[in-house]
mmCIF file of C-alpha atoms and ligand atoms in Angstrom:
data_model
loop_
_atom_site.group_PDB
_atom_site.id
_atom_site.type_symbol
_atom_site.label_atom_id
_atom_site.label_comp_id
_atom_site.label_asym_id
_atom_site.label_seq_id
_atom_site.Cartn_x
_atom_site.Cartn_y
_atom_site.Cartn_z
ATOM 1 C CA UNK A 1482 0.000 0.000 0.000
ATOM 2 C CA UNK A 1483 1.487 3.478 -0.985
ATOM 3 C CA UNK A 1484 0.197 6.652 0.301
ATOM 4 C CA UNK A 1485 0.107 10.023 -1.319
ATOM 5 C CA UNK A 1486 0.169 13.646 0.035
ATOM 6 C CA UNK A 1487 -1.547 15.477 -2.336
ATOM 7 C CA UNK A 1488 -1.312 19.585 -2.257
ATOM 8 C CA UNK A 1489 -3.437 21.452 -4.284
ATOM 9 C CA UNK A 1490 -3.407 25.554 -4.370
ATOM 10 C CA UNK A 1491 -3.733 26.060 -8.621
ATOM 11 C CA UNK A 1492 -7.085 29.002 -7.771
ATOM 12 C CA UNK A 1493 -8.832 30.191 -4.831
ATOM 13 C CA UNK A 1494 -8.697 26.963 -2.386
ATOM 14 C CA UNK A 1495 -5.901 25.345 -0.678
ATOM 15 C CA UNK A 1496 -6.417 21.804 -0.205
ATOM 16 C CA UNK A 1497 -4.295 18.943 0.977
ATOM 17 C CA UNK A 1498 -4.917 15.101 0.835
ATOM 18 C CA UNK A 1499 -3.995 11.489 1.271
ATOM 19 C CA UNK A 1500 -4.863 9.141 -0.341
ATOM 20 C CA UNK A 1501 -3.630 5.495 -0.841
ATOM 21 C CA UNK A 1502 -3.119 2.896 -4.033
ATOM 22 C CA UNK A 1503 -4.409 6.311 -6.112
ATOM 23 C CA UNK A 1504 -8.234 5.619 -5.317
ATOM 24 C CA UNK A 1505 -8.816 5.643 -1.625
ATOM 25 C CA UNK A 1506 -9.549 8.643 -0.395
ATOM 26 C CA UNK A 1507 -8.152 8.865 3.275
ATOM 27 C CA UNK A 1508 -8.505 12.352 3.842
ATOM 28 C CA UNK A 1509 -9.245 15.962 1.991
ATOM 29 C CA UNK A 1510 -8.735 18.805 3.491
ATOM 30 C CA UNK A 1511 -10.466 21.597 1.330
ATOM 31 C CA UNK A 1512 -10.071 25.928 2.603
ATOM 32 C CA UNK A 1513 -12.437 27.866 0.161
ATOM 33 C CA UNK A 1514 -11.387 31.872 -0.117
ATOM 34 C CA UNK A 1515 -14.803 32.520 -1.347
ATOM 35 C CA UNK A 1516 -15.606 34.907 0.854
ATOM 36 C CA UNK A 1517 -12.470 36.988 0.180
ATOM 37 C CA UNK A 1518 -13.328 37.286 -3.119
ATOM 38 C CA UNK A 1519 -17.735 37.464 -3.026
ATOM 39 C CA UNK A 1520 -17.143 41.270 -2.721
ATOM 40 C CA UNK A 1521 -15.020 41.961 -5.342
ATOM 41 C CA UNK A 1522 -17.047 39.471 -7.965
ATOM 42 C CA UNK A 1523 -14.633 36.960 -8.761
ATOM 43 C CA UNK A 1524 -10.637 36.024 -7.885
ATOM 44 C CA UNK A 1525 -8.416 38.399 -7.111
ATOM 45 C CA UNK A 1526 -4.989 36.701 -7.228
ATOM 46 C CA UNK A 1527 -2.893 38.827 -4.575
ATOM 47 C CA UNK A 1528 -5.685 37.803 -2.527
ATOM 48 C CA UNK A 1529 -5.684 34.428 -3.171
ATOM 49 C CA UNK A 1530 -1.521 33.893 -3.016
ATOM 50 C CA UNK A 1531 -2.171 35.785 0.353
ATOM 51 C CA UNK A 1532 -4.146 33.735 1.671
ATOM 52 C CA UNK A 1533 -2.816 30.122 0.372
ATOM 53 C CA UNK A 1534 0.549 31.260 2.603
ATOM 54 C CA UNK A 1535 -1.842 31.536 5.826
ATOM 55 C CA UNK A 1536 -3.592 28.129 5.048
ATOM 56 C CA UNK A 1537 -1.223 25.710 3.398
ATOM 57 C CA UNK A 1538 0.735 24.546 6.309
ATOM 58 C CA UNK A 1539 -1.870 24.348 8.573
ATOM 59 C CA UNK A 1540 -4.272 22.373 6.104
ATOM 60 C CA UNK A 1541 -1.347 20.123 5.405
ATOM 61 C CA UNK A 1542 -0.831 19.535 9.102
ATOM 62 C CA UNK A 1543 -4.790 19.161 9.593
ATOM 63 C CA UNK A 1544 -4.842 16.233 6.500
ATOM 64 C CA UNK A 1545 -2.085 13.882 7.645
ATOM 65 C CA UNK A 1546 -3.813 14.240 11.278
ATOM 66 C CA UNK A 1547 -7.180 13.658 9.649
ATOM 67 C CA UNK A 1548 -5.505 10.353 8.035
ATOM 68 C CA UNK A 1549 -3.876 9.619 10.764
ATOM 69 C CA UNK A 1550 -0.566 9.569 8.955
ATOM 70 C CA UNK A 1551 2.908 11.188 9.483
ATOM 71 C CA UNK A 1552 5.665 12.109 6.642
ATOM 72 C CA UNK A 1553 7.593 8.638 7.170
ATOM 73 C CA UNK A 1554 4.346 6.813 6.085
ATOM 74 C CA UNK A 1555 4.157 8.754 2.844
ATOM 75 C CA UNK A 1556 5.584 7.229 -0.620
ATOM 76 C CA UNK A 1557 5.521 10.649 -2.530
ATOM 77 C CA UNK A 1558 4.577 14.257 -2.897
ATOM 78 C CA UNK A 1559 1.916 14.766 -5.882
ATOM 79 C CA UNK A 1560 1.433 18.602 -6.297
ATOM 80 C CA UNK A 1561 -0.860 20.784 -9.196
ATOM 81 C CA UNK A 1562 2.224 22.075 -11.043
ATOM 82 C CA UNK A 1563 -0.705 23.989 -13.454
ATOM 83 C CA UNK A 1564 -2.415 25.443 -14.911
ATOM 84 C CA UNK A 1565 -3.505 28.213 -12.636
ATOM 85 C CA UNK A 1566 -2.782 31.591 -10.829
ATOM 86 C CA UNK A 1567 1.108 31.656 -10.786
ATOM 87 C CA UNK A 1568 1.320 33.002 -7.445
ATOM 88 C CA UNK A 1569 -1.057 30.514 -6.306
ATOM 89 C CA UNK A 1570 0.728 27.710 -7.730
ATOM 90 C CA UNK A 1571 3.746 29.227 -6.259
ATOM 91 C CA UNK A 1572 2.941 28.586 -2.732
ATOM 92 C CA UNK A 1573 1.536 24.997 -3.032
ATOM 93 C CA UNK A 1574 4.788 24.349 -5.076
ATOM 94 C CA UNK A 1575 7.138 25.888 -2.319
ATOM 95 C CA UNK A 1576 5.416 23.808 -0.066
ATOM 96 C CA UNK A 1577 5.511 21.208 -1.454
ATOM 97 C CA UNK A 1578 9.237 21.129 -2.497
ATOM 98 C CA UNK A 1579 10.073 21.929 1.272
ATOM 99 C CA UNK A 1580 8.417 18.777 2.302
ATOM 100 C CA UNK A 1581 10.140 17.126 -0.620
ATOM 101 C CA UNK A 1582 13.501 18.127 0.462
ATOM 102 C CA UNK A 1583 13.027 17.638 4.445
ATOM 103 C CA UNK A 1584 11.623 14.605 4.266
ATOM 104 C CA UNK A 1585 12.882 13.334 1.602
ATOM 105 C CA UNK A 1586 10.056 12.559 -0.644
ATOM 106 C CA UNK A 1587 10.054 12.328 -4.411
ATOM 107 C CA UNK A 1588 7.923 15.158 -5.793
ATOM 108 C CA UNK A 1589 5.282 14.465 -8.201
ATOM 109 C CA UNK A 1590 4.087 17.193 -10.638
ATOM 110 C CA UNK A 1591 -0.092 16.866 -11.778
ATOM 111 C CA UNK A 1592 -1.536 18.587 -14.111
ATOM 112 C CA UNK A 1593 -4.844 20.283 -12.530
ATOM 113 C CA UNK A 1594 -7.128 19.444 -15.569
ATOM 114 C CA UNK A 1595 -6.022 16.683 -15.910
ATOM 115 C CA UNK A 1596 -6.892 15.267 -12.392
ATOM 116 C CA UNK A 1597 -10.086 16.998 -12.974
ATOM 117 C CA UNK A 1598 -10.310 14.658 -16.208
ATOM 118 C CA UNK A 1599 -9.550 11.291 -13.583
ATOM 119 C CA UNK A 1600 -11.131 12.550 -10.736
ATOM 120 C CA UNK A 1601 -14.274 9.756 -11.385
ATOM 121 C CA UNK A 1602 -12.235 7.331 -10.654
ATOM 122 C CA UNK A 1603 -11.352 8.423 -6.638
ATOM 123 C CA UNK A 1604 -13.321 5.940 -4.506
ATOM 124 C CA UNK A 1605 -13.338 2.433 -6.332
ATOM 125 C CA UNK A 1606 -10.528 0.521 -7.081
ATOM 126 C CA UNK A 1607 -12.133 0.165 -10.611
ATOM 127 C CA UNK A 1608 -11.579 2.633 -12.604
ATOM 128 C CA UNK A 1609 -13.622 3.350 -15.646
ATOM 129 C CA UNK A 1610 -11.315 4.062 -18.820
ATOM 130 C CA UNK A 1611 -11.533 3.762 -21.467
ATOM 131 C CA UNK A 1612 -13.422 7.041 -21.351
ATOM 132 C CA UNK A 1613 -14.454 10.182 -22.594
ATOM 133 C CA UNK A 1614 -14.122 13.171 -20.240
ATOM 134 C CA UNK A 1615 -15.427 16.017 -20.005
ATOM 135 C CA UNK A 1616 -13.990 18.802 -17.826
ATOM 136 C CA UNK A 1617 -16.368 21.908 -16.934
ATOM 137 C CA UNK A 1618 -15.428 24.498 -14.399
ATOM 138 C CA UNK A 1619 -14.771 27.966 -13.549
ATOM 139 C CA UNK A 1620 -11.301 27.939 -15.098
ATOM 140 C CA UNK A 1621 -11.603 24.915 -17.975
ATOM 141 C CA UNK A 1622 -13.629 23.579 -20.262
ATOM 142 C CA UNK A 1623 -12.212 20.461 -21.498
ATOM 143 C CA UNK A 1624 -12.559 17.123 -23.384
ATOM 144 C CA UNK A 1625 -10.267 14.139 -22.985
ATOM 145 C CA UNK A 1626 -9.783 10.520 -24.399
ATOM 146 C CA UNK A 1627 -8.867 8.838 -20.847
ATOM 147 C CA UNK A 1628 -7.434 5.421 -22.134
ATOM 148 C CA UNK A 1629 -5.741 5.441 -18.675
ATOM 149 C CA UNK A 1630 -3.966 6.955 -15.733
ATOM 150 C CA UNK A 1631 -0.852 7.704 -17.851
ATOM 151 C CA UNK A 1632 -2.835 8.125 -21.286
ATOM 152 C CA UNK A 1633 -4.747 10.866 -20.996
ATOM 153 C CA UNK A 1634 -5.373 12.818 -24.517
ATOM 154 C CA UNK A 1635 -6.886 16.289 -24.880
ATOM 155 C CA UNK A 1636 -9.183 16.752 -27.608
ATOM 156 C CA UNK A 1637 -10.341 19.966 -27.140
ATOM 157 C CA UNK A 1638 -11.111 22.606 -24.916
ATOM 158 C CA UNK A 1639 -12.996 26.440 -24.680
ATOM 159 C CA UNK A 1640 -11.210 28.728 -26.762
ATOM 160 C CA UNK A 1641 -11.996 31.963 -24.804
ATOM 161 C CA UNK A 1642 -14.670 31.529 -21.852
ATOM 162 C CA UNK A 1643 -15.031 28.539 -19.471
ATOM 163 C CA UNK A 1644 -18.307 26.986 -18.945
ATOM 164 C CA UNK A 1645 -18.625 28.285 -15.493
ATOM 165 C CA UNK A 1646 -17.167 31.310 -16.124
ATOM 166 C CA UNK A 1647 -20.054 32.197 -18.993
ATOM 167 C CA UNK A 1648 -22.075 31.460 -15.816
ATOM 168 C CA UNK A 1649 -20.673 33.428 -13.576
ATOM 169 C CA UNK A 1650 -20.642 36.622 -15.652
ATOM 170 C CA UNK A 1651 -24.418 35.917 -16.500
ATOM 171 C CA UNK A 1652 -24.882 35.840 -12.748
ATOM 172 C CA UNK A 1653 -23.571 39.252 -12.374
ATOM 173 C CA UNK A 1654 -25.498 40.603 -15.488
ATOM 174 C CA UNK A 1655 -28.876 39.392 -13.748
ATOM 175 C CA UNK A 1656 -27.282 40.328 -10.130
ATOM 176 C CA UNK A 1657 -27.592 37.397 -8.857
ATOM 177 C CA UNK A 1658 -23.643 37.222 -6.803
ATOM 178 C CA UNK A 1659 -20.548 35.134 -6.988
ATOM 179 C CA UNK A 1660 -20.203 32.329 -7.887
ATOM 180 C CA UNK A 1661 -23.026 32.679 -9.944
ATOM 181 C CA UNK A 1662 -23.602 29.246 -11.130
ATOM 182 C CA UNK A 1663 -25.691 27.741 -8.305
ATOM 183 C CA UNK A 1664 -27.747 31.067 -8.767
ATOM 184 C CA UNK A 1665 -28.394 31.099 -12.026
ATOM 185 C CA UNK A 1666 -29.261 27.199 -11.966
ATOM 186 C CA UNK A 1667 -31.680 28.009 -9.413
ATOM 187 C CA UNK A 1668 -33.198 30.529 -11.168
ATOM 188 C CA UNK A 1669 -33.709 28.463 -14.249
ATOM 189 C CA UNK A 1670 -35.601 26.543 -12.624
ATOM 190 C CA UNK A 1671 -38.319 29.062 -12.751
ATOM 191 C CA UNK A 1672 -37.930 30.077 -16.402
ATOM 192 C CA UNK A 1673 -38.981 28.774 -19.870
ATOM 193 C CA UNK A 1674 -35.724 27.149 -21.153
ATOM 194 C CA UNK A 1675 -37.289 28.091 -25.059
ATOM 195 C CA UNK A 1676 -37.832 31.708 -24.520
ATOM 196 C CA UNK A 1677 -35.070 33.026 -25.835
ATOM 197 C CA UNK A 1678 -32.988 31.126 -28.801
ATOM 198 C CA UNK A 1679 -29.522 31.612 -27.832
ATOM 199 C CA UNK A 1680 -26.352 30.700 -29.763
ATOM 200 C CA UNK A 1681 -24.821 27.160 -29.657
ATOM 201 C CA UNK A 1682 -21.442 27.596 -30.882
ATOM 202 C CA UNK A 1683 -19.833 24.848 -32.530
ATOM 203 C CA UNK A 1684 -22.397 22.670 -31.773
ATOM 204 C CA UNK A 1685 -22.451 20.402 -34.497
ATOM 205 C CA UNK A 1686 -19.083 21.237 -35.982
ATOM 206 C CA UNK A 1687 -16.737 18.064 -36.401
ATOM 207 C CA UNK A 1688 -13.851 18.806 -33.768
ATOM 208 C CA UNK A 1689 -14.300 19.001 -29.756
ATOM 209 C CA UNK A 1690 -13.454 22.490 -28.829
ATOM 210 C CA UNK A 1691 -15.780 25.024 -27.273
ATOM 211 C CA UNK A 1692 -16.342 28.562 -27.495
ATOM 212 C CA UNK A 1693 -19.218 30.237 -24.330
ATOM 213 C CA UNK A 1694 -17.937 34.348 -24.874
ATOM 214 C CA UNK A 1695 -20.674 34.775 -28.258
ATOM 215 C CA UNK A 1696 -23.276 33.019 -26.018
ATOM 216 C CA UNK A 1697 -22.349 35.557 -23.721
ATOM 217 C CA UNK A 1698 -22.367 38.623 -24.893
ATOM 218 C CA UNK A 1699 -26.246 37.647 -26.536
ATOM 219 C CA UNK A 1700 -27.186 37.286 -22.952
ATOM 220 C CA UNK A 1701 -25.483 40.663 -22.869
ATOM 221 C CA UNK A 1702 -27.573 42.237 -24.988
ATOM 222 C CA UNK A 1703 -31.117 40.349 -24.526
ATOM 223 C CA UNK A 1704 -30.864 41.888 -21.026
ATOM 224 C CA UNK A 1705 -29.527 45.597 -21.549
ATOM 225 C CA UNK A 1706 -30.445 46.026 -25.640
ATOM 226 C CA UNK A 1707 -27.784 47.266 -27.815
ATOM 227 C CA UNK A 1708 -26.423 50.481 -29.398
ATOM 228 C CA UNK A 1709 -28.615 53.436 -28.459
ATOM 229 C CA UNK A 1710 -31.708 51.364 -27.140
ATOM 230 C CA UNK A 1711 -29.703 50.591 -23.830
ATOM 231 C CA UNK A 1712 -31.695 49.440 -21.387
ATOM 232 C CA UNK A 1713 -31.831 50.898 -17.583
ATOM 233 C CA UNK A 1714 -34.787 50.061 -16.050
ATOM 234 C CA UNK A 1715 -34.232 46.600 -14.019
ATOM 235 C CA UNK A 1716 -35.756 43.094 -15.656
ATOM 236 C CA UNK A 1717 -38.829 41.907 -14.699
ATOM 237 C CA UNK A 1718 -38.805 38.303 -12.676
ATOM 238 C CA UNK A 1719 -40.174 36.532 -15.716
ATOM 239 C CA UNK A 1720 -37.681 37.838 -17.826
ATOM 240 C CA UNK A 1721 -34.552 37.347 -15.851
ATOM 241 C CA UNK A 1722 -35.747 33.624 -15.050
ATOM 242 C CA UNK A 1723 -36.274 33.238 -18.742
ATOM 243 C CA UNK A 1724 -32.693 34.647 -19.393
ATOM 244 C CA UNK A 1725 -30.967 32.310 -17.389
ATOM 245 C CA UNK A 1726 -33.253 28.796 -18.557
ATOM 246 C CA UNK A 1727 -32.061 30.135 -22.033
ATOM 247 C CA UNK A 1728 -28.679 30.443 -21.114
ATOM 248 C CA UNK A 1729 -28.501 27.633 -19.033
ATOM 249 C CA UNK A 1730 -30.306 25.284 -22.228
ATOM 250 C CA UNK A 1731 -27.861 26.506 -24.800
ATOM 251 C CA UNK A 1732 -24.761 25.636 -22.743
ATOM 252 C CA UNK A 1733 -26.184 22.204 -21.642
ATOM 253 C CA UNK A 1734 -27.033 21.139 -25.306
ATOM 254 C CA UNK A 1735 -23.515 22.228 -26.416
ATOM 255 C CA UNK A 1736 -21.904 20.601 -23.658
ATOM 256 C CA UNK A 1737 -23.829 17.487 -23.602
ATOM 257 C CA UNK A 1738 -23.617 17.212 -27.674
ATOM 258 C CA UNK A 1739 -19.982 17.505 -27.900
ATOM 259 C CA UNK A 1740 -19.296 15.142 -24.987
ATOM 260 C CA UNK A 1741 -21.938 12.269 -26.696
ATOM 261 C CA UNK A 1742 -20.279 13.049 -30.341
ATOM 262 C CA UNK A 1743 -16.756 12.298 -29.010
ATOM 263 C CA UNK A 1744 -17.482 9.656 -27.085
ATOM 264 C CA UNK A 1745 -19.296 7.769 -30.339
ATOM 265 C CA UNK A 1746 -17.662 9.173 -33.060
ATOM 266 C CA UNK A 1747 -15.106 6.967 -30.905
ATOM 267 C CA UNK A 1748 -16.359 3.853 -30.307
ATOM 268 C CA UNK A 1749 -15.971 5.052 -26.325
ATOM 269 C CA UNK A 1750 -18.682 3.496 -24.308
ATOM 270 C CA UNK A 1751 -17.596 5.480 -21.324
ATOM 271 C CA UNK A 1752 -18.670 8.914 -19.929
ATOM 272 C CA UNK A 1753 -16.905 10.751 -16.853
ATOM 273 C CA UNK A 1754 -17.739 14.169 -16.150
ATOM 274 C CA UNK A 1755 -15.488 16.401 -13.260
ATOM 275 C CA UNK A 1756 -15.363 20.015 -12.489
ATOM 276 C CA UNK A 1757 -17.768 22.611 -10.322
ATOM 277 C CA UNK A 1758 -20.593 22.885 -13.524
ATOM 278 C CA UNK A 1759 -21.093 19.064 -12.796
ATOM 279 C CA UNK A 1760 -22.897 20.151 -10.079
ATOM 280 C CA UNK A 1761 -25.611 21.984 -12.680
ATOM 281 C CA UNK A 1762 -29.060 20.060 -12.183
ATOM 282 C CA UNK A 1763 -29.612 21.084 -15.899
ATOM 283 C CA UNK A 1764 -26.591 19.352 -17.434
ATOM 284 C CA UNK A 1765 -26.835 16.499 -15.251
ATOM 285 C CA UNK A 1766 -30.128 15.731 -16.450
ATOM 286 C CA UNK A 1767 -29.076 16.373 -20.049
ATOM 287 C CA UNK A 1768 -26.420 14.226 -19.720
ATOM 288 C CA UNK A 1769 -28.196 11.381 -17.889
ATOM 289 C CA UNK A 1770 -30.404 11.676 -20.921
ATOM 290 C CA UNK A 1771 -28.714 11.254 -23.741
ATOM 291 C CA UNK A 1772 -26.172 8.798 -22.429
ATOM 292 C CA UNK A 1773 -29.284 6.614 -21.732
ATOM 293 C CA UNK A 1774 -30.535 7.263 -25.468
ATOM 294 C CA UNK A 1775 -27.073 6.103 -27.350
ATOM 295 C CA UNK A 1776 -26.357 3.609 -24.474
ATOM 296 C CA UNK A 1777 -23.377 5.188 -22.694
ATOM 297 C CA UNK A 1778 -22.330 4.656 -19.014
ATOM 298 C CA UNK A 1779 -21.836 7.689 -17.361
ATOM 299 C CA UNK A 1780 -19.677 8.431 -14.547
ATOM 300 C CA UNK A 1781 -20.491 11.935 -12.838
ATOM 301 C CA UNK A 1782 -18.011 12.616 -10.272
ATOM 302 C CA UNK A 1783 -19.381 13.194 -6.497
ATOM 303 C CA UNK A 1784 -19.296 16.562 -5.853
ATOM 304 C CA UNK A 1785 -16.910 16.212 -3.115
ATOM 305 C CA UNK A 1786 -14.189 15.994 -5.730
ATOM 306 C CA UNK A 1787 -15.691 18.161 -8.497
ATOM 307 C CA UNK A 1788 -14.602 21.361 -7.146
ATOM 308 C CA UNK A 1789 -10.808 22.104 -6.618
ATOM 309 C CA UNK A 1790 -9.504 19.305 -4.114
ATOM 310 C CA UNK A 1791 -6.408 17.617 -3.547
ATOM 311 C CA UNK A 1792 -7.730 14.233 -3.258
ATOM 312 C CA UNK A 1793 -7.994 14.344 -7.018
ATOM 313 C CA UNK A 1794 -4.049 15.669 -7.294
ATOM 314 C CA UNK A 1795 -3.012 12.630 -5.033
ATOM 315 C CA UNK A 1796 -4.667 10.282 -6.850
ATOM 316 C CA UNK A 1797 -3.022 10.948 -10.176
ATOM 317 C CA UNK A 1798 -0.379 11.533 -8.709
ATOM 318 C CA UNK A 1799 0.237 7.845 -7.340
ATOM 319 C CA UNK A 1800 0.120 6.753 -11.029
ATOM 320 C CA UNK A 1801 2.338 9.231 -11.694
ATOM 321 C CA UNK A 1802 4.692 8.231 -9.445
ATOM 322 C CA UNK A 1803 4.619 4.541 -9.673
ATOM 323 C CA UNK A 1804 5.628 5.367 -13.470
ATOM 324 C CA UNK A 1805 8.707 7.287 -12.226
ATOM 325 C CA UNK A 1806 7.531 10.665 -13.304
ATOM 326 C CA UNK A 1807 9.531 12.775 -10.792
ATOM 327 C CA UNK A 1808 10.583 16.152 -10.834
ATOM 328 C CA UNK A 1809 13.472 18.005 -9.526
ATOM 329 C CA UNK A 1810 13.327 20.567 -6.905
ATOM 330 C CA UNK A 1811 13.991 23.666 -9.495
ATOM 331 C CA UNK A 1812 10.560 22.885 -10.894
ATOM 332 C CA UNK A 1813 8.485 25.538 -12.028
ATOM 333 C CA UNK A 1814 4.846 26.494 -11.879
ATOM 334 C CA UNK A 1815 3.057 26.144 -15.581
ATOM 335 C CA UNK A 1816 0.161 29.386 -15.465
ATOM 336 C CA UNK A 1817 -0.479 28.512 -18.719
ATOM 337 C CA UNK A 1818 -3.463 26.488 -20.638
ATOM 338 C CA UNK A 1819 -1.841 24.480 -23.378
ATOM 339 C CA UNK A 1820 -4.103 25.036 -26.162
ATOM 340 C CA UNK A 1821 -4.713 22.891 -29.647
ATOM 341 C CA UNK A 1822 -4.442 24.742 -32.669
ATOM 342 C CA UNK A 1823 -7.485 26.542 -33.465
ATOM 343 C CA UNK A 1824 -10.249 24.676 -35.147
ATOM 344 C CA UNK A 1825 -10.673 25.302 -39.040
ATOM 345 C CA UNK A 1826 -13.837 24.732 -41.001
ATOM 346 C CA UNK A 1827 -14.962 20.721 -42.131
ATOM 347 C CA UNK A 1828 -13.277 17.637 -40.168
ATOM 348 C CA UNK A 1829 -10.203 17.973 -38.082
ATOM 349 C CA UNK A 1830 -7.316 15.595 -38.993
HETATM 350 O O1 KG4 B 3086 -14.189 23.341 -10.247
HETATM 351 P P1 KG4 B 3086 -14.466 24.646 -9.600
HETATM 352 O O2 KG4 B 3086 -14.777 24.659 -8.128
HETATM 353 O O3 KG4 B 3086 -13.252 25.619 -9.747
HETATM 354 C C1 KG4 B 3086 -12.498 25.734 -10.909
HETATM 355 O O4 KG4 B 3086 -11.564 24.897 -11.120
HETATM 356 O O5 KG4 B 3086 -12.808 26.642 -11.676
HETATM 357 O O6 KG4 B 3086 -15.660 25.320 -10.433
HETATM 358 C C2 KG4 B 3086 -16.246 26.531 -10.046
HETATM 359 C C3 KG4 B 3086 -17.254 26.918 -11.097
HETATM 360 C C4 KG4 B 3086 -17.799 28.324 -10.895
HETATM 361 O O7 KG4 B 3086 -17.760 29.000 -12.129
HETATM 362 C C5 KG4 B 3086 -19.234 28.055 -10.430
HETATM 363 O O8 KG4 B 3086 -20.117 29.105 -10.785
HETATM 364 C C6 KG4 B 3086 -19.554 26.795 -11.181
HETATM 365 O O9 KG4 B 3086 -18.374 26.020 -11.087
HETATM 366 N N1 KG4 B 3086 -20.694 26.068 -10.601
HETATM 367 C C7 KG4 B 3086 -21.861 25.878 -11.240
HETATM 368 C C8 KG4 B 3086 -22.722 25.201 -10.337
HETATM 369 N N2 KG4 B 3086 -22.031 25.005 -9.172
HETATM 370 C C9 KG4 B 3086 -20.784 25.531 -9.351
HETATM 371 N N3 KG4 B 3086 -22.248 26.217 -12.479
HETATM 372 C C10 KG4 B 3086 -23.499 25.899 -12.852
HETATM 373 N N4 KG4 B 3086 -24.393 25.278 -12.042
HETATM 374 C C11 KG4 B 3086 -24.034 24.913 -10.798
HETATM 375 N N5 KG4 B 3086 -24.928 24.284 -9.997
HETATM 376 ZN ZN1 ZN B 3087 -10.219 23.193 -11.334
#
């Protein structure tokens, strides 16, 4: 049995965990900054390096005692290495390197998404690839061909707005706070998902990238007007409910369309969805749907580990490591998405 400290600090919460043989989840310690960022309507990253400096050693300290576990029972370090805030990943990486050195554990460098993209598979010892995954949070919006732990393929991903963050931003246009996404999928709730036709970009395009900032901006201007017919008297109840079932309904049928395309177009039997939009009762159901319909298992991650957590870091991170995949200590933080070249017109090669 091999355990894994996990460390996790890529956005806005600092999480440690450990977790053993990559799948069982021992403990997960998870410190959200939401409310240091609620009042200024999204992440500020000063704030959130701040305050990842204050929690990371005592949420390291709180998940070996939560596993009951001390350094000399640990096998390796697994830490988010990116993509993400640099001076977030900074301090998780510090950290973790420190702990690497003292202790003298190898260091395991995890991509963020891509433990989003495996996250499914934390609490079996079964895992479920082959499979498609699809990866839909604040920061990413992804799709992978998981053919395992160390084969992990990125087909595609946003080219400009996340999922969540197209909800988010139509959460502030309807004032409905930060994060916006539970908001605005409570609000749909109430609203006529056919109202309003919105754009659903790519949708039936032949490649698996995704684009949310046109869908956007026509929320944009369906709730202000355009040009000189601004609008500044507030929206009427029906009409902001309407809004955001019209929103919601055009990013759920991309989503779900371009996840059940690649997993076919495949052969892929498989479905595993990670990431904080998993959460959205609207894309569940769309998803439970039309998995049923074309015979697809789907796997939606427990929403435990769908939001930033380390558990998800130290589970990938075991594979990792069992592969030799070490790094040295002058390792550096990646900030960056890496991006596939940009989609051009008829079938992608
Ligand atoms: O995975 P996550 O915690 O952090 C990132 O890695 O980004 O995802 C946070 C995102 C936010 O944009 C939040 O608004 C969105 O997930 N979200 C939702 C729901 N719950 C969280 N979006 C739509 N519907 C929800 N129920
Ligand atoms: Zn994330």
């Amino acid at each position: 049995m091999a355990l894994i400290l996990g460390i996790e600090t890529s956005c806005d919460e600092t999480s440690a965990a450990v977790v053993a043989d990559g799948w069982d989840v021992r403990s997960n310690v998870v410190r959200s900054q939401v409310d240091l960022h609620a009042r200024y309507g999204g992440v500020v990253p000063e704030i959130a390096a701040r305050a990842h400096i204050e929690c990371i050693e005592p949420v390291v300290s709180e998940a070996l005692r939560a596993a009951d576990v001390e350094f000399a029972d640990l096998s390796a370090i697994a830490i988010a290495d990116g993509p993400g805030l640099v001076g977030s990943l900074l301090i998780g990486m510090t950290a973790a390197k420190t702990i690497s050195l003292v202790h003298g554990l190898p260091l395991v460098p995890v991509d963020h998404i891509e433990a989003h993209a495996t996250s499914a598979a934390l609490g079996s010892a079964d895992a479920p690839w082959p499979a498609i995954a699809l990866v839909v949070s604040g920061g990413h919006t992804s799709l992978y061909a998981v053919r395992g732990f160390l084969e992990i393929e990125l087909l595609g991903q946003t080219f400009d707005d996340a999922a969540g963050e197209a909800f988010d931003k139509v959460a502030a246009l309807l004032e409905l706070g930060f994060p916006g996404g539970p908001a605005v999928d409570r609000l749909a709730r109430e609203g006529n998902p056919q109202a309003i036709d919105f754009p659903r970009t790519w949708i039936n395009e032949p490649h698996d990238n995704f684009s949310f900032s046109g869908l956007k901006t026509a929320v944009l201007y369906r709730a202000f007007g355009t040009g000189n017919k601004y609008r500044t008297a507030p929206l009427d109840e029906r009409t902001r409910a309407d809004i955001a079932a019209s929103f919601q309904a055009a990013c759920v049928d991309t989503l779900v369309a371009k996840t059940v395309r690649a997993a076919t177009e495949r052969g892929v039997s498989t479905v595993v969805v990670g990431g904080g939009v998993a959460a959205n009762a609207g894309l569940r159901a769309g998803l439970t749907e039309a998995c049923e319909a074309r015979g697809l298992a789907l796997h939606l991650t427990p929403m435990k580990y769908c939001t930033d957590n380390a558990a998800m870091i130290a589970g990938l991170g075991y594979h990792r490591w069992r592969a030799g995949q070490v790094a040295a200590l002058d390792a550096e933080p990646r900030s960056g998405l890496r991006r596939p070249a940009r989609p051009k017109k008829g079938r992608q090669a």
